[in-house]
Short mmCIF file of C-alpha atoms in Angstrom, two decimals:
data_model
loop_
_atom_site.label_atom_id
_atom_site.label_comp_id
_atom_site.label_asym_id
_atom_site.label_seq_id
_atom_site.Cartn_x
_atom_site.Cartn_y
_atom_site.Cartn_z
CA MET A 1 102.95 80.80 108.87
CA ALA A 2 100.93 77.55 108.18
CA GLU A 3 99.51 76.41 104.69
CA GLY A 4 96.66 79.38 104.03
CA VAL A 5 96.95 81.45 107.18
CA LEU A 6 98.64 84.33 105.85
CA PHE A 7 95.58 84.32 103.49
CA ASN A 8 93.48 84.50 106.25
CA PHE A 9 94.98 86.56 108.43
CA ALA A 10 95.24 88.91 105.30
CA GLY A 11 91.46 88.66 105.23
CA LYS A 12 91.17 89.63 108.78
CA LEU A 13 93.34 92.49 108.38
CA LEU A 14 91.21 93.66 105.33
CA VAL A 15 88.59 93.97 107.33
CA GLY A 16 89.78 96.13 109.97
CA LEU A 17 91.17 98.42 107.09
CA ALA A 18 87.72 98.67 105.64
CA SER A 19 85.99 99.29 109.18
CA LEU A 20 89.11 101.92 109.86
CA ALA A 21 88.37 103.59 106.39
CA HIS A 22 84.72 104.65 107.86
CA GLN A 23 85.52 105.47 111.04
CA GLU A 24 85.80 109.41 112.84
CA LEU A 25 89.07 109.31 114.50
CA GLY A 26 89.18 113.19 113.56
CA LEU A 27 92.06 112.48 111.29
CA PRO A 28 93.30 114.97 108.68
CA TRP A 29 91.50 114.27 104.89
CA GLY A 30 95.13 113.01 104.03
CA VAL A 31 95.86 110.35 106.67
CA LYS A 32 92.27 108.77 105.47
CA GLU A 33 93.37 109.11 101.89
CA GLU A 34 96.23 107.30 102.63
CA ILE A 35 94.40 104.48 104.70
CA THR A 36 92.05 104.09 101.69
CA LYS A 37 94.81 103.53 99.57
CA LEU A 38 96.46 101.22 102.02
CA LYS A 39 93.24 99.38 101.75
CA ASP A 40 92.86 98.95 98.12
CA THR A 41 96.26 97.87 97.26
CA PHE A 42 95.65 95.53 100.38
CA SER A 43 92.58 94.13 98.74
CA LEU A 44 94.48 93.59 95.34
CA ILE A 45 97.36 91.74 97.22
CA LYS A 46 94.74 89.54 99.26
CA GLY A 47 93.41 88.32 95.96
CA VAL A 48 96.25 86.74 94.69
CA LEU A 49 97.33 85.12 97.86
CA ARG A 50 96.03 81.83 97.24
CA ASP A 51 98.17 81.70 93.81
CA ALA A 52 101.14 83.10 95.53
CA GLU A 53 101.08 80.30 98.52
CA GLU A 54 100.11 77.58 95.56
CA GLN A 55 103.52 78.88 93.94
CA GLN A 56 105.67 78.80 97.04
CA ARG A 57 104.44 75.18 97.79
CA ASN A 58 106.17 74.55 94.41
CA ASN A 59 109.42 75.49 95.77
CA ASN A 60 109.70 78.85 94.19
CA HIS A 61 112.41 80.34 96.40
CA GLU A 62 111.58 84.10 95.12
CA VAL A 63 107.76 83.59 95.67
CA THR A 64 108.65 82.66 99.59
CA VAL A 65 111.21 85.65 99.84
CA TRP A 66 107.93 87.74 98.59
CA LEU A 67 105.80 86.19 100.68
CA GLY A 68 108.58 86.91 103.88
CA GLN A 69 108.08 90.64 102.99
CA LEU A 70 104.50 90.70 102.81
CA LYS A 71 104.19 88.50 106.06
CA ASP A 72 106.27 91.37 107.86
CA LEU A 73 104.47 94.20 106.55
CA LEU A 74 101.21 92.34 107.41
CA TYR A 75 102.28 92.30 111.19
CA ASP A 76 102.89 96.02 110.89
CA VAL A 77 99.57 96.24 109.77
CA ASP A 78 98.01 94.25 112.84
CA ASP A 79 100.16 96.71 115.08
CA LEU A 80 98.55 99.52 113.29
CA LEU A 81 95.18 98.44 113.92
CA ASP A 82 95.61 97.58 117.26
CA ASP A 83 97.23 101.21 118.13
CA PHE A 84 94.04 102.97 116.22
CA SER A 85 91.51 100.70 118.56
CA THR A 86 93.78 101.67 121.83
CA GLU A 87 93.05 105.40 120.65
CA ALA A 88 89.65 105.12 119.74
CA LEU A 89 88.60 103.49 123.31
CA ARG A 90 90.82 106.11 124.62
CA ARG A 91 88.44 108.82 122.99
CA LYS A 92 85.45 106.98 124.19
CA ILE A 93 86.43 106.69 127.50
CA MET A 94 87.24 110.65 127.86
CA ARG A 95 83.80 111.55 126.23
CA GLY A 96 81.57 109.60 128.53
CA ASN A 97 83.54 110.49 132.14
CA GLU A 98 82.54 114.07 132.82
CA MET A 99 85.48 114.50 135.68
CA VAL A 100 87.62 114.67 132.79
CA LYS A 101 85.72 116.92 130.38
CA LYS A 102 87.74 119.90 131.23
CA VAL A 103 91.29 118.15 131.30
CA ARG A 104 89.74 116.80 127.59
CA VAL A 105 89.09 120.31 126.35
CA PHE A 106 92.45 121.54 127.56
CA PHE A 107 94.76 118.78 126.22
CA SER A 108 92.89 117.49 123.37
CA LYS A 109 94.23 120.50 120.60
CA SER A 110 97.58 119.72 122.00
CA ASN A 111 97.58 115.99 121.62
CA GLN A 112 95.49 115.74 118.45
CA LEU A 113 97.93 117.22 115.87
CA PRO A 114 101.18 115.31 117.48
CA TYR A 115 98.81 111.85 116.71
CA SER A 116 97.40 112.69 113.74
CA LEU A 117 101.16 113.19 112.42
CA LYS A 118 102.62 110.26 113.94
CA ILE A 119 100.26 107.99 112.60
CA GLY A 120 99.95 109.61 109.59
CA TYR A 121 104.18 109.12 108.73
CA ARG A 122 103.08 105.69 109.97
CA VAL A 123 100.60 104.91 107.54
CA LYS A 124 102.09 106.44 104.99
CA ALA A 125 105.57 104.77 105.29
CA ILE A 126 103.07 101.22 105.40
CA ARG A 127 101.40 101.96 102.26
CA GLU A 128 104.71 103.15 100.31
CA ARG A 129 106.21 99.67 101.43
CA LEU A 130 102.92 97.49 100.44
CA ASP A 131 103.53 99.29 97.15
CA LYS A 132 106.79 98.73 96.81
CA ILE A 133 106.06 95.05 97.84
CA ALA A 134 102.98 94.94 95.27
CA ALA A 135 105.02 95.92 92.29
CA ASP A 136 108.01 93.35 93.30
CA GLY A 137 104.83 90.82 92.80
CA THR A 138 103.84 91.54 89.55
CA LYS A 139 106.80 89.90 88.01
CA PHE A 140 105.39 86.34 89.37
CA HIS A 141 102.01 86.66 87.12
CA PHE A 142 99.76 86.07 90.33
CA THR A 143 96.27 85.83 89.56
CA ASP A 144 93.39 85.26 91.85
CA SER A 145 90.78 84.59 88.82
CA PRO A 146 89.81 80.89 87.92
CA ILE A 147 88.64 82.55 84.77
CA VAL A 148 91.80 84.01 84.46
CA LYS A 149 93.74 80.97 84.39
CA LEU A 150 90.64 79.39 82.24
CA LEU A 151 91.17 82.33 79.59
CA LEU A 152 95.27 81.73 79.39
CA GLN A 153 95.12 78.19 79.11
CA SER A 154 96.40 76.45 75.75
CA LYS A 155 94.77 73.12 75.40
CA LEU A 156 91.53 74.14 73.78
CA GLU A 157 89.97 71.97 71.42
CA GLU A 158 87.58 74.69 69.75
CA ASN A 159 88.30 77.71 68.66
CA VAL A 160 86.24 79.81 70.16
CA SER A 161 84.82 79.34 73.82
CA ILE A 162 82.21 80.21 75.87
CA VAL A 163 81.93 80.85 79.86
CA PRO A 164 79.26 82.23 81.26
CA VAL A 165 79.30 84.26 84.66
CA ILE A 166 75.92 83.85 86.59
CA GLY A 167 74.72 85.44 89.51
CA ILE A 168 71.82 87.79 90.82
CA GLY A 169 72.25 91.29 90.76
CA GLY A 170 74.79 93.52 92.70
CA LEU A 171 76.94 90.36 92.59
CA GLY A 172 79.61 92.00 90.92
CA LYS A 173 79.55 90.10 87.73
CA THR A 174 80.27 93.26 85.64
CA THR A 175 83.15 93.89 88.01
CA LEU A 176 84.47 90.37 87.73
CA ALA A 177 84.21 90.46 84.01
CA LYS A 178 86.09 94.24 83.98
CA MET A 179 88.72 92.42 86.20
CA VAL A 180 89.65 89.87 83.79
CA PHE A 181 89.25 91.96 80.47
CA ASN A 182 91.69 94.73 81.91
CA ASP A 183 94.39 91.67 83.21
CA LYS A 184 97.54 92.41 82.01
CA ASN A 185 98.39 88.67 81.25
CA VAL A 186 94.90 88.05 79.57
CA GLY A 187 95.99 91.38 77.61
CA GLU A 188 99.10 89.97 76.33
CA HIS A 189 97.49 86.96 75.46
CA PHE A 190 94.61 88.30 73.26
CA GLN A 191 95.16 89.91 69.67
CA LEU A 192 92.06 91.47 70.14
CA LYS A 193 90.16 92.35 73.40
CA LEU A 194 85.69 93.61 72.98
CA TRP A 195 83.47 94.75 75.31
CA VAL A 196 79.54 95.00 74.31
CA CYS A 197 77.01 95.85 76.99
CA VAL A 198 73.68 93.88 75.64
CA SER A 199 71.07 94.28 78.15
CA GLU A 200 67.58 93.11 77.99
CA LYS A 201 67.23 94.44 74.14
CA PHE A 202 68.74 91.57 72.28
CA GLU A 203 68.96 92.53 68.41
CA LEU A 204 71.42 90.80 66.36
CA LYS A 205 72.11 93.83 64.26
CA LEU A 206 72.43 96.30 66.82
CA ILE A 207 74.88 93.77 68.85
CA VAL A 208 77.22 92.95 65.67
CA GLU A 209 77.11 97.22 65.23
CA LYS A 210 78.61 97.22 68.71
CA ILE A 211 80.94 94.75 68.02
CA ILE A 212 82.29 96.11 64.73
CA GLU A 213 82.35 99.12 66.87
CA ALA A 214 84.42 97.88 69.94
CA ALA A 215 87.04 96.22 67.21
CA THR A 216 87.68 99.44 65.22
CA GLY A 217 87.00 102.21 67.36
CA SER A 218 83.92 103.37 65.41
CA LYS A 219 80.51 103.13 64.30
CA PRO A 220 79.72 101.55 61.12
CA GLU A 221 78.03 103.43 58.46
CA ARG A 222 74.13 104.04 59.31
CA ASP A 223 71.52 101.39 57.57
CA LEU A 224 74.27 99.34 56.46
CA GLN A 225 72.65 95.75 55.09
CA MET A 226 72.70 93.20 57.62
CA GLU A 227 75.15 90.73 55.42
CA THR A 228 77.34 93.95 54.64
CA LEU A 229 77.92 94.33 58.67
CA GLN A 230 78.69 90.51 58.48
CA ASN A 231 81.00 90.93 56.17
CA ILE A 232 82.83 93.84 57.94
CA LEU A 233 82.50 91.99 61.67
CA ARG A 234 84.46 88.94 59.96
CA GLY A 235 87.06 91.02 58.17
CA ASN A 236 87.65 91.94 61.70
CA ILE A 237 88.03 89.08 63.98
CA ASN A 238 88.72 85.94 61.64
CA GLY A 239 91.84 84.54 62.06
CA LYS A 240 92.13 86.55 65.13
CA LYS A 241 92.66 85.34 68.89
CA TYR A 242 90.24 87.43 70.40
CA LEU A 243 88.42 87.93 74.11
CA LEU A 244 84.89 89.45 73.78
CA VAL A 245 82.87 90.32 76.59
CA LEU A 246 79.29 90.39 76.33
CA ASP A 247 78.03 91.83 79.40
CA ASP A 248 74.20 91.72 80.96
CA VAL A 249 72.81 89.31 78.66
CA TRP A 250 69.27 88.49 79.28
CA ASN A 251 67.94 86.54 75.93
CA GLU A 252 66.82 83.10 76.76
CA VAL A 253 66.26 82.20 73.25
CA ARG A 254 68.49 79.62 72.04
CA GLU A 255 67.78 80.29 68.29
CA LYS A 256 68.64 84.11 68.59
CA TRP A 257 72.01 82.97 70.60
CA LEU A 258 72.92 80.45 67.73
CA ASN A 259 72.66 83.32 64.85
CA LEU A 260 74.84 85.30 66.76
CA ARG A 261 77.42 82.81 67.93
CA ASN A 262 77.66 81.52 64.82
CA LEU A 263 78.92 84.75 63.26
CA LEU A 264 81.72 84.85 66.03
CA LEU A 265 83.40 81.40 65.21
CA GLY A 266 85.82 82.27 62.62
CA GLY A 267 88.21 83.83 65.66
CA ALA A 268 91.67 81.62 66.33
CA ARG A 269 92.07 78.77 68.20
CA GLY A 270 92.08 80.31 72.19
CA SER A 271 89.32 82.68 71.34
CA TRP A 272 87.01 83.13 74.32
CA ILE A 273 83.80 84.94 75.29
CA VAL A 274 82.74 85.64 78.67
CA ILE A 275 78.76 86.44 78.98
CA THR A 276 77.58 87.93 82.43
CA THR A 277 73.77 86.85 83.18
CA ARG A 278 71.36 86.92 85.68
CA SER A 279 69.53 83.76 84.07
CA GLY A 280 70.42 80.21 84.24
CA LEU A 281 68.77 79.22 81.27
CA VAL A 282 71.25 81.84 79.37
CA ALA A 283 73.89 79.79 80.88
CA GLU A 284 72.81 76.79 79.68
CA ILE A 285 71.76 77.65 76.19
CA THR A 286 75.71 79.56 75.52
CA SER A 287 78.06 78.11 77.45
CA THR A 288 81.00 75.45 76.04
CA VAL A 289 82.33 75.15 79.55
CA LEU A 290 80.92 75.25 83.19
CA PRO A 291 79.45 78.30 84.15
CA HIS A 292 81.30 80.42 86.38
CA GLU A 293 78.59 81.10 89.32
CA LEU A 294 79.31 83.79 91.91
CA GLU A 295 77.69 83.29 95.16
CA GLY A 296 76.11 86.00 97.35
CA LEU A 297 78.09 86.76 101.25
CA SER A 298 77.82 84.30 104.38
CA LYS A 299 75.38 85.11 107.20
CA SER A 300 78.48 86.21 108.98
CA GLN A 301 80.28 88.11 106.31
CA SER A 302 77.14 89.66 105.40
CA TRP A 303 76.11 90.77 109.30
CA SER A 304 79.48 92.51 109.33
CA LEU A 305 79.23 94.55 105.92
CA LEU A 306 75.74 95.54 107.60
CA LYS A 307 77.39 96.62 110.60
CA GLN A 308 80.31 98.50 108.67
CA MET A 309 77.71 100.59 107.54
CA ALA A 310 75.24 100.89 110.21
CA PHE A 311 77.79 101.49 113.03
CA LYS A 312 80.86 103.29 111.08
CA GLU A 313 81.56 105.16 114.50
CA GLN A 314 83.70 102.24 116.54
CA SER A 315 82.22 104.41 119.55
CA HIS A 316 78.86 102.77 118.28
CA GLU A 317 80.26 99.20 117.87
CA SER A 318 79.16 98.30 121.35
CA ASN A 319 75.53 98.41 120.25
CA ALA A 320 75.53 95.88 117.30
CA SER A 321 74.99 93.40 119.73
CA HIS A 322 71.88 94.58 120.81
CA PHE A 323 70.64 94.87 116.81
CA GLU A 324 72.28 91.49 116.21
CA ALA A 325 68.74 89.58 116.20
CA ILE A 326 67.21 92.26 113.78
CA GLY A 327 70.23 92.41 111.84
CA MET A 328 70.31 88.89 110.93
CA GLU A 329 66.45 88.73 109.70
CA ILE A 330 67.69 91.82 107.77
CA VAL A 331 70.73 89.84 106.43
CA GLU A 332 68.80 86.95 105.35
CA LYS A 333 66.41 88.97 103.46
CA CYS A 334 69.48 90.60 101.45
CA LYS A 335 70.61 87.29 100.05
CA GLY A 336 74.02 87.53 100.54
CA VAL A 337 74.00 90.81 98.08
CA PRO A 338 76.92 93.23 98.91
CA LEU A 339 75.34 95.98 96.89
CA ALA A 340 71.88 95.55 98.93
CA LEU A 341 73.52 95.30 102.56
CA ARG A 342 75.63 98.42 101.68
CA ALA A 343 72.30 100.29 100.87
CA ILE A 344 70.74 98.94 103.65
CA GLY A 345 73.49 99.58 106.28
CA SER A 346 73.68 103.21 105.16
CA VAL A 347 69.74 103.66 105.75
CA LEU A 348 70.22 102.23 109.08
CA PHE A 349 72.92 103.98 110.29
CA LYS A 350 72.08 106.22 113.63
CA ARG A 351 68.45 104.55 113.36
CA THR A 352 66.91 103.91 116.72
CA GLU A 353 65.94 99.95 117.18
CA ALA A 354 61.83 100.50 116.06
CA GLU A 355 63.39 101.95 112.80
CA TRP A 356 65.55 98.61 112.14
CA VAL A 357 62.56 96.68 112.53
CA LYS A 358 60.41 98.85 110.20
CA VAL A 359 63.39 98.32 107.61
CA LYS A 360 63.31 94.99 108.07
CA ASN A 361 59.66 94.96 107.33
CA ASN A 362 59.91 96.43 103.77
CA ILE A 363 63.46 96.17 102.30
CA VAL A 364 62.63 97.12 98.62
CA LYS A 365 60.99 100.13 99.61
CA TYR A 366 64.24 101.42 101.57
CA ILE A 367 66.64 100.30 98.93
CA THR A 368 64.72 102.26 96.22
CA GLN A 369 65.35 105.47 98.56
CA GLN A 370 69.06 105.24 97.69
CA GLU A 371 70.35 107.34 94.87
CA SER A 372 73.47 105.44 94.12
CA GLY A 373 72.12 103.32 90.83
CA ILE A 374 71.34 100.51 93.29
CA MET A 375 68.03 100.19 92.65
CA PRO A 376 67.51 99.56 88.88
CA VAL A 377 70.34 96.83 89.13
CA LEU A 378 68.50 94.88 91.86
CA LYS A 379 65.02 95.57 90.59
CA LEU A 380 65.91 93.91 86.90
CA SER A 381 66.78 90.74 88.79
CA TYR A 382 63.73 91.54 91.01
CA ASP A 383 61.16 91.68 88.53
CA HIS A 384 62.38 88.48 86.48
CA LEU A 385 61.56 86.38 90.09
CA PRO A 386 59.04 84.18 90.10
CA PRO A 387 56.35 85.12 92.31
CA HIS A 388 56.75 82.92 95.16
CA LEU A 389 60.47 83.87 95.31
CA ARG A 390 59.79 87.45 95.31
CA GLN A 391 57.82 87.20 98.48
CA CYS A 392 61.37 86.54 100.03
CA PHE A 393 62.11 90.39 99.88
CA ALA A 394 58.59 91.48 101.22
#
C-alpha cells in the first residue's frame, strides 16, 4: 500500500467495527464481546500506525514485515465487515417481505445458530491474530502521541519543562494524559511518576499535600506547616527525573502558579510537568514549550458519530439521510465534542423528525438529562464561556 494508505484503510475499518458493535444482529453475547475486544485492540494499533509507517520509510525491514502481516489481517477484517453487511441486508429484506414471513419464521431459528457459530469463530480467530500482531509490535516501541515523543527527548536545556494540554471539556484531555502517563516507554524513562487532580480550587498547601501523597503513597500528617511540607516535597523529588501530571487546572493567577512551580524545579534534567486545562490563559502562564491543543471532530466525523449513536441498527441507517439537514445543525452546536455528540445521539435514538428539531433547539437541556456524568464535564466549560459564546449552544 502507498504511504499513509494503510493508516487511512485502518481508520475506515475502525469506523465499521465501531458501528458493528452497536448493531442488533441477534448475535450471542460472546460474539459481540469478541467484536468489542477486536475494536479496542484495533483502535490501539491504528493509533501507532503513523509511527510504524514512518519507521518503515527509514528502511526498517522488521517493521516492513510486521506491517505486511497487519495488512493481510486488515483485508480479512474488511471481508468480515462485508459479510456482516450482507447478512444485515438479507434480514432487512426478510423483515419487509410479507410473502416470505412464514418461511422466515420456519428457517430463522435453524439458520441463526449455524451463522452465529460460523461468524463467532471467524471473529475470534481474527481477534487472536490481531492480539499477536499487537504483541509483536511492542518491541518496536511505536507511539501515537507527540506528547510522548516530547517527554522522551534527550536534548533539554531546563531541568523541569512544562507542556499544557488545552481544549474544551469533553475532548479527552484527561484521557490523553492518562495514556501518556501509562505509556510503557514513559514508565521506563522517569524515576518518579505523579498524578494530581487540581480542579477549580487552586490552594498551594493542598496541592503540595497531594503531590507528596502521590510520591510517597501516604498522606502527610495533618496540620503540618507549609515549610515542613515544602521540605518533604523537595526531599522526594529533588534530583529525580520525574513526570508530574496536574489534571484540570483552572487557576489563571500567574503569582499562584509561580509559587507552586518554584517548589518543583529541583527535579533532575529531563523532568516534565503536564498540565491539562480548558483555559488558554492557564496554558500561557505555565508553558515552557508550545501547548498541545486538542481539536474537536470535523463536521463529517461529528455527523458520523451522531449517526452511529442515533441509528444503532443498520436497518435504520437509510433513515439517516432524511435527518441529515437537522443533524448537521445539531453537529454545529456540539462543536466537535465527542462527549456531547454521544449524549445527544443517544437522546435521538428512534426519535421522530419533530423530536430532532426539538432537541436541536435546546441542546444543553437534553445533555443534562443524561446520567453518565457528561453534564458536569461540559457545564464547567459552558459556565466559563463569555455570554456571546454561550449563545452558540442555545
